[in-house]
Amino acid sequence: PYLYRDLFGSRENALKVLPRLFARGNSVFNRSVYFVAVLEKEIVGITALYKMGNEWNEADVRAAFVEAGVPLPESFSAASACFLRMHNYNPDISACNICVRADMRGKGIGGALVDFAVKAAGRSDIRLEVLADNEAALRLYYSRGFVKLYEFFDYGGYGMPDVKVLQ
């Protein structure tokens, strides 16, 4: 709820910068890692499946801000450091950003996205991280066979205390 806000500063900024990042077709913003759930021609959920080679490239993101004419938010460096930790030091395949539109939750879409990510990975030992207090997501992941490996504290938002995360 805070990481992308801190990275882009606002939804309006994200709408200007993201198309430039996806047009590059590399790093974390490679279109091939994102999958959407569509119902009646509307996107109702999304997930990403990151593999080696989907590294965070801060210089690339900064360049996209410049191209879009969008100033970097004060929180950018802190959010960028979090993305760097999440994406550049992980040899595993990881699923993240499993999001379902609020009005569509409880209808099996999240489960379908998780199942799809596991199938797309071609193996069942993918990892994911989840906020420890996200009970709905934890129920979903446990129901799909995920187990808690460990917990740690990580970025909790710009100027905010770190939050407990499970992997």
Short mmCIF file of N, CA and C in Angstrom, two decimals:
data_model
loop_
_atom_site.label_atom_id
_atom_site.label_comp_id
_atom_site.label_asym_id
_atom_site.label_seq_id
_atom_site.Cartn_x
_atom_site.Cartn_y
_atom_site.Cartn_z
N PRO A 1 0.81 -1.22 0.00
CA PRO A 1 0.00 0.00 0.00
C PRO A 1 0.84 1.27 0.00
N TYR A 2 2.11 1.17 0.29
CA TYR A 2 2.95 2.36 0.41
C TYR A 2 4.13 2.35 -0.54
N LEU A 3 4.60 1.20 -0.97
CA LEU A 3 5.84 1.13 -1.73
C LEU A 3 5.72 1.86 -3.07
N TYR A 4 4.68 1.59 -3.81
CA TYR A 4 4.53 2.26 -5.11
C TYR A 4 4.20 3.73 -4.93
N ARG A 5 3.44 4.06 -3.89
CA ARG A 5 3.17 5.47 -3.59
C ARG A 5 4.49 6.18 -3.33
N ASP A 6 5.36 5.54 -2.55
CA ASP A 6 6.64 6.16 -2.23
C ASP A 6 7.56 6.23 -3.45
N LEU A 7 7.47 5.25 -4.33
CA LEU A 7 8.31 5.24 -5.52
C LEU A 7 7.90 6.35 -6.49
N PHE A 8 6.60 6.49 -6.74
CA PHE A 8 6.13 7.43 -7.75
C PHE A 8 5.64 8.76 -7.17
N GLY A 9 5.25 8.78 -5.92
CA GLY A 9 4.77 10.01 -5.31
C GLY A 9 3.27 10.18 -5.40
N SER A 10 2.69 9.73 -6.51
CA SER A 10 1.24 9.84 -6.69
C SER A 10 0.82 8.92 -7.83
N ARG A 11 -0.46 8.66 -7.89
CA ARG A 11 -1.01 7.85 -8.98
C ARG A 11 -0.80 8.56 -10.32
N GLU A 12 -0.97 9.87 -10.31
CA GLU A 12 -0.79 10.65 -11.53
C GLU A 12 0.63 10.52 -12.06
N ASN A 13 1.60 10.59 -11.16
CA ASN A 13 3.00 10.42 -11.58
C ASN A 13 3.23 9.02 -12.14
N ALA A 14 2.67 8.01 -11.48
CA ALA A 14 2.84 6.63 -11.94
C ALA A 14 2.28 6.47 -13.35
N LEU A 15 1.13 7.08 -13.61
CA LEU A 15 0.51 6.97 -14.94
C LEU A 15 1.36 7.63 -16.02
N LYS A 16 2.19 8.57 -15.65
CA LYS A 16 3.08 9.22 -16.62
C LYS A 16 4.39 8.45 -16.80
N VAL A 17 4.91 7.88 -15.71
CA VAL A 17 6.23 7.24 -15.73
C VAL A 17 6.16 5.77 -16.17
N LEU A 18 5.17 5.03 -15.68
CA LEU A 18 5.10 3.60 -15.98
C LEU A 18 5.09 3.25 -17.47
N PRO A 19 4.34 3.96 -18.31
CA PRO A 19 4.40 3.60 -19.74
C PRO A 19 5.82 3.69 -20.32
N ARG A 20 6.60 4.62 -19.84
CA ARG A 20 7.98 4.75 -20.31
C ARG A 20 8.84 3.58 -19.82
N LEU A 21 8.58 3.14 -18.60
CA LEU A 21 9.33 2.00 -18.07
C LEU A 21 8.96 0.72 -18.80
N PHE A 22 7.68 0.50 -19.04
CA PHE A 22 7.26 -0.71 -19.75
C PHE A 22 7.71 -0.69 -21.20
N ALA A 23 7.81 0.49 -21.80
CA ALA A 23 8.28 0.58 -23.19
C ALA A 23 9.73 0.13 -23.31
N ARG A 24 10.51 0.30 -22.25
CA ARG A 24 11.91 -0.14 -22.28
C ARG A 24 12.01 -1.66 -22.33
N GLY A 25 11.05 -2.33 -21.67
CA GLY A 25 11.00 -3.79 -21.73
C GLY A 25 12.11 -4.49 -20.98
N ASN A 26 12.67 -3.87 -19.97
CA ASN A 26 13.72 -4.54 -19.21
C ASN A 26 13.49 -4.32 -17.72
N SER A 27 14.35 -4.85 -16.94
CA SER A 27 14.34 -4.75 -15.48
C SER A 27 13.03 -5.26 -14.88
N VAL A 28 12.67 -4.71 -13.76
CA VAL A 28 11.46 -5.10 -13.04
C VAL A 28 10.22 -4.80 -13.88
N PHE A 29 10.32 -3.83 -14.75
CA PHE A 29 9.17 -3.40 -15.55
C PHE A 29 9.15 -4.05 -16.93
N ASN A 30 9.44 -5.33 -16.95
CA ASN A 30 9.36 -6.12 -18.17
C ASN A 30 7.94 -6.67 -18.27
N ARG A 31 7.26 -6.36 -19.35
CA ARG A 31 5.86 -6.79 -19.50
C ARG A 31 5.68 -8.30 -19.34
N SER A 32 6.71 -9.06 -19.65
CA SER A 32 6.57 -10.52 -19.62
C SER A 32 6.42 -11.08 -18.21
N VAL A 33 6.66 -10.29 -17.18
CA VAL A 33 6.53 -10.81 -15.82
C VAL A 33 5.16 -10.53 -15.20
N TYR A 34 4.34 -9.74 -15.87
CA TYR A 34 3.05 -9.36 -15.30
C TYR A 34 1.92 -10.16 -15.95
N PHE A 35 0.98 -10.59 -15.12
CA PHE A 35 -0.16 -11.35 -15.57
C PHE A 35 -1.42 -10.74 -14.97
N VAL A 36 -2.45 -10.63 -15.76
CA VAL A 36 -3.68 -10.02 -15.27
C VAL A 36 -4.83 -11.01 -15.32
N ALA A 37 -5.75 -10.85 -14.41
CA ALA A 37 -7.00 -11.59 -14.42
C ALA A 37 -8.05 -10.65 -14.99
N VAL A 38 -8.75 -11.12 -16.01
CA VAL A 38 -9.75 -10.30 -16.69
C VAL A 38 -11.12 -10.97 -16.57
N LEU A 39 -12.10 -10.19 -16.22
CA LEU A 39 -13.47 -10.68 -16.13
C LEU A 39 -14.36 -9.66 -16.83
N GLU A 40 -15.07 -10.11 -17.83
CA GLU A 40 -15.95 -9.23 -18.61
C GLU A 40 -15.21 -7.99 -19.11
N LYS A 41 -14.03 -8.21 -19.67
CA LYS A 41 -13.19 -7.19 -20.29
C LYS A 41 -12.63 -6.15 -19.32
N GLU A 42 -12.67 -6.47 -18.02
CA GLU A 42 -12.09 -5.58 -17.02
C GLU A 42 -11.02 -6.31 -16.24
N ILE A 43 -9.93 -5.60 -15.96
CA ILE A 43 -8.88 -6.18 -15.14
C ILE A 43 -9.37 -6.21 -13.70
N VAL A 44 -9.36 -7.40 -13.11
CA VAL A 44 -9.82 -7.55 -11.74
C VAL A 44 -8.71 -8.01 -10.80
N GLY A 45 -7.55 -8.37 -11.37
CA GLY A 45 -6.43 -8.78 -10.54
C GLY A 45 -5.15 -8.76 -11.35
N ILE A 46 -4.05 -8.77 -10.63
CA ILE A 46 -2.74 -8.75 -11.28
C ILE A 46 -1.72 -9.45 -10.39
N THR A 47 -0.74 -10.05 -11.00
CA THR A 47 0.39 -10.60 -10.27
C THR A 47 1.64 -10.45 -11.13
N ALA A 48 2.76 -10.59 -10.49
CA ALA A 48 4.03 -10.55 -11.20
C ALA A 48 4.84 -11.76 -10.78
N LEU A 49 5.63 -12.27 -11.70
CA LEU A 49 6.48 -13.42 -11.44
C LEU A 49 7.89 -13.05 -11.89
N TYR A 50 8.73 -12.75 -10.92
CA TYR A 50 10.09 -12.29 -11.20
C TYR A 50 11.07 -13.45 -11.17
N LYS A 51 11.96 -13.45 -12.14
CA LYS A 51 13.02 -14.45 -12.23
C LYS A 51 14.35 -13.70 -12.31
N MET A 52 15.44 -14.44 -12.31
CA MET A 52 16.74 -13.81 -12.49
C MET A 52 16.69 -12.99 -13.78
N GLY A 53 17.28 -11.83 -13.76
CA GLY A 53 17.28 -10.96 -14.92
C GLY A 53 16.26 -9.85 -14.83
N ASN A 54 15.36 -9.93 -13.85
CA ASN A 54 14.38 -8.87 -13.63
C ASN A 54 14.86 -7.97 -12.50
N GLU A 55 16.09 -7.50 -12.62
CA GLU A 55 16.67 -6.71 -11.55
C GLU A 55 16.15 -5.27 -11.56
N TRP A 56 16.25 -4.66 -10.41
CA TRP A 56 15.90 -3.26 -10.24
C TRP A 56 17.03 -2.41 -10.83
N ASN A 57 16.66 -1.44 -11.62
CA ASN A 57 17.64 -0.56 -12.25
C ASN A 57 17.24 0.88 -11.94
N GLU A 58 17.81 1.44 -10.89
CA GLU A 58 17.42 2.78 -10.45
C GLU A 58 17.69 3.83 -11.52
N ALA A 59 18.80 3.71 -12.22
CA ALA A 59 19.13 4.70 -13.26
C ALA A 59 18.07 4.71 -14.35
N ASP A 60 17.57 3.54 -14.71
CA ASP A 60 16.54 3.44 -15.73
C ASP A 60 15.25 4.11 -15.25
N VAL A 61 14.90 3.89 -14.00
CA VAL A 61 13.69 4.48 -13.45
C VAL A 61 13.84 6.00 -13.37
N ARG A 62 15.00 6.45 -12.91
CA ARG A 62 15.24 7.91 -12.87
C ARG A 62 15.11 8.53 -14.26
N ALA A 63 15.65 7.86 -15.27
CA ALA A 63 15.57 8.37 -16.64
C ALA A 63 14.12 8.47 -17.10
N ALA A 64 13.29 7.50 -16.72
CA ALA A 64 11.88 7.54 -17.10
C ALA A 64 11.17 8.73 -16.46
N PHE A 65 11.53 9.07 -15.23
CA PHE A 65 10.96 10.25 -14.58
C PHE A 65 11.33 11.50 -15.37
N VAL A 66 12.60 11.60 -15.76
CA VAL A 66 13.05 12.77 -16.52
C VAL A 66 12.28 12.86 -17.84
N GLU A 67 12.19 11.73 -18.56
CA GLU A 67 11.47 11.71 -19.84
C GLU A 67 10.01 12.13 -19.67
N ALA A 68 9.41 11.73 -18.57
CA ALA A 68 8.00 12.05 -18.33
C ALA A 68 7.81 13.46 -17.78
N GLY A 69 8.92 14.13 -17.45
CA GLY A 69 8.82 15.47 -16.88
C GLY A 69 8.26 15.47 -15.47
N VAL A 70 8.51 14.39 -14.76
CA VAL A 70 7.98 14.23 -13.40
C VAL A 70 9.13 14.31 -12.41
N PRO A 71 9.05 15.19 -11.42
CA PRO A 71 10.12 15.24 -10.42
C PRO A 71 10.09 14.01 -9.52
N LEU A 72 11.25 13.58 -9.10
CA LEU A 72 11.32 12.45 -8.17
C LEU A 72 10.73 12.88 -6.83
N PRO A 73 9.88 12.04 -6.25
CA PRO A 73 9.37 12.39 -4.92
C PRO A 73 10.48 12.26 -3.88
N GLU A 74 10.32 12.94 -2.79
CA GLU A 74 11.30 12.89 -1.70
C GLU A 74 11.53 11.46 -1.23
N SER A 75 10.51 10.64 -1.33
CA SER A 75 10.55 9.26 -0.85
C SER A 75 11.20 8.29 -1.85
N PHE A 76 11.58 8.75 -3.03
CA PHE A 76 12.07 7.86 -4.09
C PHE A 76 13.26 7.02 -3.65
N SER A 77 14.27 7.62 -3.07
CA SER A 77 15.50 6.87 -2.73
C SER A 77 15.22 5.75 -1.74
N ALA A 78 14.37 6.01 -0.76
CA ALA A 78 14.03 4.97 0.23
C ALA A 78 13.28 3.82 -0.45
N ALA A 79 12.32 4.14 -1.31
CA ALA A 79 11.57 3.10 -2.02
C ALA A 79 12.48 2.34 -2.97
N SER A 80 13.38 3.05 -3.63
CA SER A 80 14.31 2.41 -4.56
C SER A 80 15.21 1.41 -3.83
N ALA A 81 15.67 1.78 -2.65
CA ALA A 81 16.51 0.87 -1.87
C ALA A 81 15.75 -0.41 -1.52
N CYS A 82 14.46 -0.30 -1.25
CA CYS A 82 13.64 -1.48 -0.97
C CYS A 82 13.52 -2.35 -2.21
N PHE A 83 13.25 -1.75 -3.36
CA PHE A 83 13.17 -2.52 -4.61
C PHE A 83 14.50 -3.22 -4.90
N LEU A 84 15.59 -2.54 -4.64
CA LEU A 84 16.92 -3.12 -4.86
C LEU A 84 17.09 -4.38 -4.02
N ARG A 85 16.71 -4.31 -2.74
CA ARG A 85 16.82 -5.49 -1.86
C ARG A 85 15.91 -6.62 -2.34
N MET A 86 14.70 -6.28 -2.77
CA MET A 86 13.73 -7.30 -3.16
C MET A 86 14.12 -8.02 -4.44
N HIS A 87 14.71 -7.31 -5.38
CA HIS A 87 14.88 -7.87 -6.71
C HIS A 87 16.31 -8.22 -7.11
N ASN A 88 17.30 -7.63 -6.50
CA ASN A 88 18.66 -7.84 -7.00
C ASN A 88 19.49 -8.82 -6.21
N TYR A 89 18.97 -9.27 -5.10
CA TYR A 89 19.75 -10.20 -4.27
C TYR A 89 19.00 -11.49 -4.03
N ASN A 90 18.16 -11.85 -4.97
CA ASN A 90 17.32 -13.02 -4.78
C ASN A 90 17.48 -13.96 -5.97
N PRO A 91 18.09 -15.12 -5.77
CA PRO A 91 18.26 -16.06 -6.88
C PRO A 91 17.01 -16.88 -7.19
N ASP A 92 16.00 -16.78 -6.33
CA ASP A 92 14.80 -17.58 -6.50
C ASP A 92 13.82 -16.93 -7.48
N ILE A 93 12.82 -17.69 -7.82
CA ILE A 93 11.68 -17.14 -8.55
C ILE A 93 10.70 -16.65 -7.50
N SER A 94 10.22 -15.43 -7.67
CA SER A 94 9.31 -14.90 -6.67
C SER A 94 8.06 -14.34 -7.32
N ALA A 95 6.95 -14.58 -6.67
CA ALA A 95 5.67 -14.00 -7.07
C ALA A 95 5.43 -12.82 -6.16
N CYS A 96 4.95 -11.76 -6.74
CA CYS A 96 4.60 -10.63 -5.87
C CYS A 96 3.52 -9.80 -6.53
N ASN A 97 3.08 -8.82 -5.79
CA ASN A 97 2.02 -7.94 -6.26
C ASN A 97 0.78 -8.73 -6.65
N ILE A 98 0.43 -9.71 -5.85
CA ILE A 98 -0.81 -10.44 -6.10
C ILE A 98 -1.93 -9.57 -5.54
N CYS A 99 -2.58 -8.88 -6.46
CA CYS A 99 -3.59 -7.90 -6.07
C CYS A 99 -4.91 -8.21 -6.77
N VAL A 100 -5.98 -8.10 -6.02
CA VAL A 100 -7.32 -8.29 -6.57
C VAL A 100 -8.12 -7.03 -6.23
N ARG A 101 -8.84 -6.55 -7.21
CA ARG A 101 -9.66 -5.36 -7.00
C ARG A 101 -10.58 -5.59 -5.81
N ALA A 102 -10.72 -4.58 -4.97
CA ALA A 102 -11.44 -4.72 -3.70
C ALA A 102 -12.84 -5.32 -3.87
N ASP A 103 -13.58 -4.89 -4.87
CA ASP A 103 -14.95 -5.39 -5.04
C ASP A 103 -15.01 -6.81 -5.60
N MET A 104 -13.86 -7.37 -5.95
CA MET A 104 -13.83 -8.72 -6.52
C MET A 104 -13.19 -9.74 -5.58
N ARG A 105 -12.82 -9.32 -4.39
CA ARG A 105 -12.19 -10.24 -3.45
C ARG A 105 -13.18 -11.26 -2.94
N GLY A 106 -12.66 -12.45 -2.61
CA GLY A 106 -13.51 -13.52 -2.11
C GLY A 106 -14.20 -14.33 -3.20
N LYS A 107 -13.80 -14.13 -4.44
CA LYS A 107 -14.43 -14.81 -5.57
C LYS A 107 -13.48 -15.80 -6.26
N GLY A 108 -12.34 -16.10 -5.62
CA GLY A 108 -11.41 -17.07 -6.18
C GLY A 108 -10.36 -16.52 -7.13
N ILE A 109 -10.37 -15.22 -7.35
CA ILE A 109 -9.44 -14.62 -8.30
C ILE A 109 -8.01 -14.66 -7.76
N GLY A 110 -7.83 -14.35 -6.50
CA GLY A 110 -6.49 -14.41 -5.90
C GLY A 110 -5.92 -15.82 -5.98
N GLY A 111 -6.73 -16.81 -5.69
CA GLY A 111 -6.28 -18.20 -5.78
C GLY A 111 -5.90 -18.57 -7.20
N ALA A 112 -6.69 -18.13 -8.15
CA ALA A 112 -6.37 -18.41 -9.56
C ALA A 112 -5.05 -17.74 -9.96
N LEU A 113 -4.81 -16.53 -9.47
CA LEU A 113 -3.55 -15.85 -9.78
C LEU A 113 -2.35 -16.58 -9.16
N VAL A 114 -2.50 -17.03 -7.92
CA VAL A 114 -1.42 -17.78 -7.27
C VAL A 114 -1.17 -19.08 -8.03
N ASP A 115 -2.23 -19.80 -8.35
CA ASP A 115 -2.07 -21.05 -9.10
C ASP A 115 -1.41 -20.81 -10.45
N PHE A 116 -1.79 -19.74 -11.11
CA PHE A 116 -1.20 -19.42 -12.40
C PHE A 116 0.29 -19.11 -12.25
N ALA A 117 0.65 -18.34 -11.22
CA ALA A 117 2.06 -17.99 -11.01
C ALA A 117 2.90 -19.24 -10.78
N VAL A 118 2.39 -20.16 -9.99
CA VAL A 118 3.12 -21.41 -9.74
C VAL A 118 3.28 -22.20 -11.05
N LYS A 119 2.20 -22.29 -11.82
CA LYS A 119 2.26 -23.01 -13.09
C LYS A 119 3.22 -22.31 -14.06
N ALA A 120 3.15 -20.99 -14.15
CA ALA A 120 4.02 -20.24 -15.07
C ALA A 120 5.48 -20.36 -14.67
N ALA A 121 5.74 -20.51 -13.38
CA ALA A 121 7.12 -20.66 -12.91
C ALA A 121 7.69 -22.02 -13.31
N GLY A 122 6.81 -22.98 -13.51
CA GLY A 122 7.25 -24.32 -13.89
C GLY A 122 7.81 -25.10 -12.72
N ARG A 123 7.59 -24.61 -11.54
CA ARG A 123 8.05 -25.30 -10.33
C ARG A 123 7.24 -24.78 -9.15
N SER A 124 7.21 -25.53 -8.09
CA SER A 124 6.37 -25.14 -6.96
C SER A 124 7.13 -24.44 -5.84
N ASP A 125 8.44 -24.32 -5.98
CA ASP A 125 9.22 -23.73 -4.89
C ASP A 125 9.48 -22.24 -5.11
N ILE A 126 8.48 -21.53 -5.61
CA ILE A 126 8.64 -20.09 -5.73
C ILE A 126 8.45 -19.48 -4.36
N ARG A 127 8.91 -18.27 -4.21
CA ARG A 127 8.78 -17.60 -2.92
C ARG A 127 7.92 -16.36 -3.08
N LEU A 128 7.40 -15.90 -1.98
CA LEU A 128 6.71 -14.63 -1.96
C LEU A 128 6.86 -14.03 -0.59
N GLU A 129 6.67 -12.74 -0.54
CA GLU A 129 6.72 -12.03 0.73
C GLU A 129 5.36 -11.38 0.94
N VAL A 130 4.95 -11.33 2.20
CA VAL A 130 3.64 -10.79 2.52
C VAL A 130 3.75 -10.08 3.88
N LEU A 131 3.02 -8.99 4.00
CA LEU A 131 2.97 -8.31 5.29
C LEU A 131 2.37 -9.27 6.31
N ALA A 132 2.98 -9.34 7.47
CA ALA A 132 2.57 -10.29 8.49
C ALA A 132 1.13 -10.07 8.96
N ASP A 133 0.62 -8.85 8.82
CA ASP A 133 -0.74 -8.58 9.27
C ASP A 133 -1.79 -8.71 8.16
N ASN A 134 -1.38 -9.18 6.99
CA ASN A 134 -2.31 -9.35 5.89
C ASN A 134 -2.94 -10.75 5.99
N GLU A 135 -3.92 -10.87 6.87
CA GLU A 135 -4.50 -12.17 7.18
C GLU A 135 -5.17 -12.84 5.98
N ALA A 136 -5.85 -12.07 5.14
CA ALA A 136 -6.51 -12.66 3.98
C ALA A 136 -5.49 -13.28 3.03
N ALA A 137 -4.40 -12.57 2.79
CA ALA A 137 -3.36 -13.09 1.90
C ALA A 137 -2.70 -14.32 2.52
N LEU A 138 -2.46 -14.28 3.82
CA LEU A 138 -1.85 -15.45 4.48
C LEU A 138 -2.74 -16.68 4.36
N ARG A 139 -4.05 -16.51 4.56
CA ARG A 139 -4.97 -17.65 4.41
C ARG A 139 -4.89 -18.20 2.99
N LEU A 140 -4.86 -17.32 2.02
CA LEU A 140 -4.78 -17.74 0.62
C LEU A 140 -3.49 -18.52 0.36
N TYR A 141 -2.37 -17.98 0.78
CA TYR A 141 -1.08 -18.62 0.50
C TYR A 141 -0.95 -19.96 1.23
N TYR A 142 -1.38 -20.01 2.48
CA TYR A 142 -1.32 -21.28 3.21
C TYR A 142 -2.24 -22.31 2.56
N SER A 143 -3.40 -21.86 2.05
CA SER A 143 -4.31 -22.81 1.41
C SER A 143 -3.72 -23.37 0.12
N ARG A 144 -2.74 -22.68 -0.44
CA ARG A 144 -2.09 -23.13 -1.68
C ARG A 144 -0.77 -23.85 -1.39
N GLY A 145 -0.51 -24.16 -0.13
CA GLY A 145 0.66 -24.95 0.22
C GLY A 145 1.91 -24.17 0.57
N PHE A 146 1.84 -22.86 0.56
CA PHE A 146 3.01 -22.08 0.96
C PHE A 146 3.23 -22.23 2.46
N VAL A 147 4.47 -22.16 2.87
CA VAL A 147 4.82 -22.23 4.28
C VAL A 147 5.70 -21.04 4.63
N LYS A 148 5.62 -20.64 5.88
CA LYS A 148 6.45 -19.54 6.35
C LYS A 148 7.87 -20.05 6.55
N LEU A 149 8.82 -19.43 5.88
CA LEU A 149 10.23 -19.78 6.05
C LEU A 149 10.85 -18.96 7.18
N TYR A 150 10.58 -17.69 7.18
CA TYR A 150 11.09 -16.82 8.23
C TYR A 150 10.37 -15.48 8.17
N GLU A 151 10.61 -14.68 9.17
CA GLU A 151 10.04 -13.34 9.20
C GLU A 151 11.17 -12.34 9.42
N PHE A 152 10.93 -11.14 8.96
CA PHE A 152 11.93 -10.09 9.10
C PHE A 152 11.21 -8.74 9.05
N PHE A 153 11.93 -7.70 9.36
CA PHE A 153 11.37 -6.36 9.29
C PHE A 153 11.96 -5.68 8.06
N ASP A 154 11.09 -5.00 7.31
CA ASP A 154 11.52 -4.34 6.09
C ASP A 154 10.78 -3.01 5.96
N TYR A 155 11.03 -2.35 4.90
CA TYR A 155 10.52 -1.03 4.59
C TYR A 155 9.02 -0.92 4.88
N GLY A 156 8.67 0.04 5.70
CA GLY A 156 7.28 0.24 6.07
C GLY A 156 6.68 1.52 5.55
N GLY A 157 7.39 2.16 4.66
CA GLY A 157 6.91 3.43 4.10
C GLY A 157 7.85 4.55 4.48
N TYR A 158 7.89 5.54 3.67
CA TYR A 158 8.81 6.66 3.86
C TYR A 158 8.57 7.35 5.19
N GLY A 159 9.60 7.41 6.01
CA GLY A 159 9.51 8.05 7.31
C GLY A 159 8.73 7.26 8.34
N MET A 160 8.38 6.02 8.01
CA MET A 160 7.60 5.18 8.91
C MET A 160 8.48 4.05 9.43
N PRO A 161 8.09 3.44 10.55
CA PRO A 161 8.86 2.30 11.05
C PRO A 161 8.76 1.10 10.10
N ASP A 162 9.75 0.24 10.18
CA ASP A 162 9.73 -0.98 9.38
C ASP A 162 8.53 -1.84 9.80
N VAL A 163 8.11 -2.71 8.89
CA VAL A 163 6.97 -3.60 9.15
C VAL A 163 7.43 -5.04 9.10
N LYS A 164 6.70 -5.91 9.80
CA LYS A 164 7.03 -7.32 9.81
C LYS A 164 6.54 -7.96 8.51
N VAL A 165 7.45 -8.69 7.88
CA VAL A 165 7.18 -9.36 6.61
C VAL A 165 7.47 -10.84 6.78
N LEU A 166 6.66 -11.68 6.16
CA LEU A 166 6.90 -13.13 6.16
C LEU A 166 7.34 -13.57 4.77
N GLN A 167 8.22 -14.52 4.78
CA GLN A 167 8.62 -15.15 3.52
C GLN A 167 8.48 -16.63 3.68
#
